[in-house]
PDB file of C-alpha atoms in Angstrom:
ATOM      1  CA  MET A   6    -182.795 122.663 130.717  1.00 54.00           C
ATOM      2  CA  ALA A   7    -180.097 124.450 128.695  1.00 58.00           C
ATOM      3  CA  MET A   8    -176.958 123.066 127.835  1.00 59.00           C
ATOM      4  CA  HIS A   9    -173.639 124.850 128.496  1.00 83.00           C
ATOM      5  CA  ASN A  10    -171.883 125.432 125.226  1.00 90.00           C
ATOM      6  CA  PRO A  11    -173.676 122.878 123.302  1.00 96.00           C
ATOM      7  CA  PRO A  12    -171.684 121.361 120.097  1.00 96.00           C
ATOM      8  CA  HIS A  13    -172.695 122.654 116.567  1.00 98.00           C
ATOM      9  CA  PRO A  14    -174.148 119.607 115.122  1.00 98.00           C
ATOM     10  CA  GLY A  15    -171.212 119.723 112.330  1.00 98.00           C
ATOM     11  CA  ALA A  16    -168.710 119.299 115.258  1.00 97.00           C
ATOM     12  CA  PHE A  17    -170.770 116.372 116.425  1.00 98.00           C
ATOM     13  CA  ILE A  18    -170.627 114.657 112.886  1.00 98.00           C
ATOM     14  CA  ARG A  19    -166.922 115.004 113.031  1.00 98.00           C
ATOM     15  CA  GLU A  20    -166.322 113.839 116.250  1.00 97.00           C
ATOM     16  CA  VAL A  21    -168.798 110.961 116.482  1.00 97.00           C
ATOM     17  CA  TYR A  22    -169.087 109.575 112.842  1.00 97.00           C
ATOM     18  CA  LEU A  23    -166.210 110.896 110.735  1.00 98.00           C
ATOM     19  CA  GLU A  24    -163.092 110.738 112.745  1.00 97.00           C
ATOM     20  CA  PRO A  25    -164.009 107.361 114.713  1.00 97.00           C
ATOM     21  CA  PHE A  26    -164.747 105.409 111.731  1.00 97.00           C
ATOM     22  CA  GLY A  27    -162.294 107.038 109.315  1.00 97.00           C
ATOM     23  CA  LEU A  28    -164.918 108.341 107.016  1.00 97.00           C
ATOM     24  CA  SER A  29    -164.281 111.499 104.978  1.00 97.00           C
ATOM     25  CA  ALA A  30    -166.601 114.168 104.520  1.00 97.00           C
ATOM     26  CA  ARG A  31    -166.494 113.522 100.871  1.00 97.00           C
ATOM     27  CA  GLN A  32    -167.724 110.218 101.361  1.00 98.00           C
ATOM     28  CA  LEU A  33    -170.627 111.272 103.652  1.00 98.00           C
ATOM     29  CA  ALA A  34    -171.740 113.811 101.252  1.00 98.00           C
ATOM     30  CA  GLU A  35    -171.913 111.371  98.388  1.00 98.00           C
ATOM     31  CA  LYS A  36    -174.047 108.873 100.830  1.00 98.00           C
ATOM     32  CA  LEU A  37    -176.312 112.213 101.871  1.00 98.00           C
ATOM     33  CA  GLY A  38    -176.693 113.018  98.272  1.00 98.00           C
ATOM     34  CA  VAL A  39    -175.304 116.592  98.780  1.00 98.00           C
ATOM     35  CA  SER A  40    -172.150 118.254  97.328  1.00 98.00           C
ATOM     36  CA  SER A  41    -169.039 118.123  99.356  1.00 97.00           C
ATOM     37  CA  SER A  42    -169.099 121.945  99.948  1.00 97.00           C
ATOM     38  CA  THR A  43    -172.548 121.854 101.380  1.00 98.00           C
ATOM     39  CA  LEU A  44    -171.616 119.133 103.919  1.00 98.00           C
ATOM     40  CA  SER A  45    -168.041 121.114 104.505  1.00 98.00           C
ATOM     41  CA  ARG A  46    -169.945 123.966 105.440  1.00 98.00           C
ATOM     42  CA  VAL A  47    -172.168 122.157 108.004  1.00 98.00           C
ATOM     43  CA  ILE A  48    -169.135 120.307 109.466  1.00 98.00           C
ATOM     44  CA  LYS A  49    -166.962 123.776 109.638  1.00 97.00           C
ATOM     45  CA  GLY A  50    -170.160 125.222 111.660  1.00 96.00           C
ATOM     46  CA  THR A  51    -170.633 128.084 108.992  1.00 97.00           C
ATOM     47  CA  SER A  52    -174.023 126.563 108.046  1.00 97.00           C
ATOM     48  CA  GLY A  53    -176.695 124.845 110.323  1.00 97.00           C
ATOM     49  CA  VAL A  54    -178.720 121.694 109.725  1.00 98.00           C
ATOM     50  CA  SER A  55    -181.919 122.509 107.783  1.00 98.00           C
ATOM     51  CA  PRO A  56    -184.943 120.252 107.857  1.00 98.00           C
ATOM     52  CA  GLU A  57    -184.051 118.704 104.431  1.00 98.00           C
ATOM     53  CA  MET A  58    -180.285 118.043 105.821  1.00 98.00           C
ATOM     54  CA  ALA A  59    -181.801 116.699 108.973  1.00 98.00           C
ATOM     55  CA  LEU A  60    -183.935 114.061 107.024  1.00 98.00           C
ATOM     56  CA  ARG A  61    -180.752 112.996 105.197  1.00 98.00           C
ATOM     57  CA  LEU A  62    -178.587 112.811 108.340  1.00 98.00           C
ATOM     58  CA  SER A  63    -181.143 110.641 110.014  1.00 98.00           C
ATOM     59  CA  LYS A  64    -181.446 108.177 107.008  1.00 98.00           C
ATOM     60  CA  ALA A  65    -177.719 108.050 106.745  1.00 98.00           C
ATOM     61  CA  LEU A  66    -176.309 108.087 110.351  1.00 97.00           C
ATOM     62  CA  GLY A  67    -179.548 106.697 112.154  1.00 92.00           C
ATOM     63  CA  ARG A  68    -180.585 109.552 114.658  1.00 96.00           C
ATOM     64  CA  SER A  69    -184.069 111.013 114.190  1.00 98.00           C
ATOM     65  CA  PRO A  70    -184.563 114.112 112.222  1.00 98.00           C
ATOM     66  CA  GLU A  71    -185.957 115.888 115.224  1.00 98.00           C
ATOM     67  CA  SER A  72    -182.884 115.099 117.047  1.00 98.00           C
ATOM     68  CA  TRP A  73    -180.757 116.834 114.371  1.00 98.00           C
ATOM     69  CA  LEU A  74    -182.702 119.887 114.241  1.00 98.00           C
ATOM     70  CA  ALA A  75    -182.990 120.021 118.344  1.00 98.00           C
ATOM     71  CA  MET A  76    -179.275 120.051 118.452  1.00 97.00           C
ATOM     72  CA  GLN A  77    -179.251 122.752 115.827  1.00 98.00           C
ATOM     73  CA  ASP A  78    -181.594 124.615 117.889  1.00 98.00           C
ATOM     74  CA  GLN A  79    -179.688 124.330 121.259  1.00 97.00           C
ATOM     75  CA  TYR A  80    -176.582 125.489 119.562  1.00 97.00           C
ATOM     76  CA  ASP A  81    -178.331 128.687 117.795  1.00 97.00           C
ATOM     77  CA  LEU A  82    -180.151 129.526 121.105  1.00 97.00           C
ATOM     78  CA  TRP A  83    -176.849 129.148 122.946  1.00 96.00           C
ATOM     79  CA  VAL A  84    -175.054 131.460 120.576  1.00 96.00           C
ATOM     80  CA  ALA A  85    -177.768 134.085 120.655  1.00 97.00           C
ATOM     81  CA  ARG A  86    -177.790 134.076 124.557  1.00 96.00           C
ATOM     82  CA  GLN A  87    -174.078 135.103 124.290  1.00 95.00           C
ATOM     83  CA  GLU A  88    -174.784 137.817 121.453  1.00 96.00           C
ATOM     84  CA  VAL A  89    -178.117 139.357 122.304  1.00 97.00           C
ATOM     85  CA  ASP A  90    -178.369 142.215 124.600  1.00 96.00           C
ATOM     86  CA  LEU A  91    -181.660 142.053 126.512  1.00 96.00           C
ATOM     87  CA  ALA A  92    -181.171 145.082 128.791  1.00 96.00           C
ATOM     88  CA  ALA A  93    -183.985 147.234 126.728  1.00 96.00           C
ATOM     89  CA  VAL A  94    -186.523 144.478 126.710  1.00 96.00           C
ATOM     90  CA  GLU A  95    -189.161 145.143 128.845  1.00 96.00           C
ATOM     91  CA  PRO A  96    -191.813 142.250 130.195  1.00 95.00           C
ATOM     92  CA  ILE A  97    -195.442 142.917 129.500  1.00 96.00           C
ATOM     93  CA  ALA A  98    -198.017 142.337 132.186  1.00 94.00           C
ATOM     94  CA  PHE A  99    -200.903 140.889 130.928  1.00 94.00           C
ATOM     95  CA  ASP A 100    -204.284 141.086 133.051  1.00 89.00           C
ATOM     96  CA  ALA A 101    -205.904 137.736 133.803  1.00 82.00           C
ATOM     97  CA  ALA A 102    -209.643 138.273 132.510  1.00 69.00           C
TER      98      ALA A 102
END
């Protein structure tokens, strides 16, 4: 089932972990072992969650790496649905042999 306007993982991190617990992006970046600028791009939504980042987030924040990647995929697919014009794409009828 497709989500309507799913959150970017960075927004989720900000709203669920940083703001409620008073944790700064710099503090989380240190715990993740990444630069502040790397995490800042994820939080701002200008970069996505890579498999490597998913592993780091999983260890630091708890959720499974698969859940972080699924959240990124849902967001990316939602964005693509808003932007990609499929009008010229035609389905292929495959014969059952």
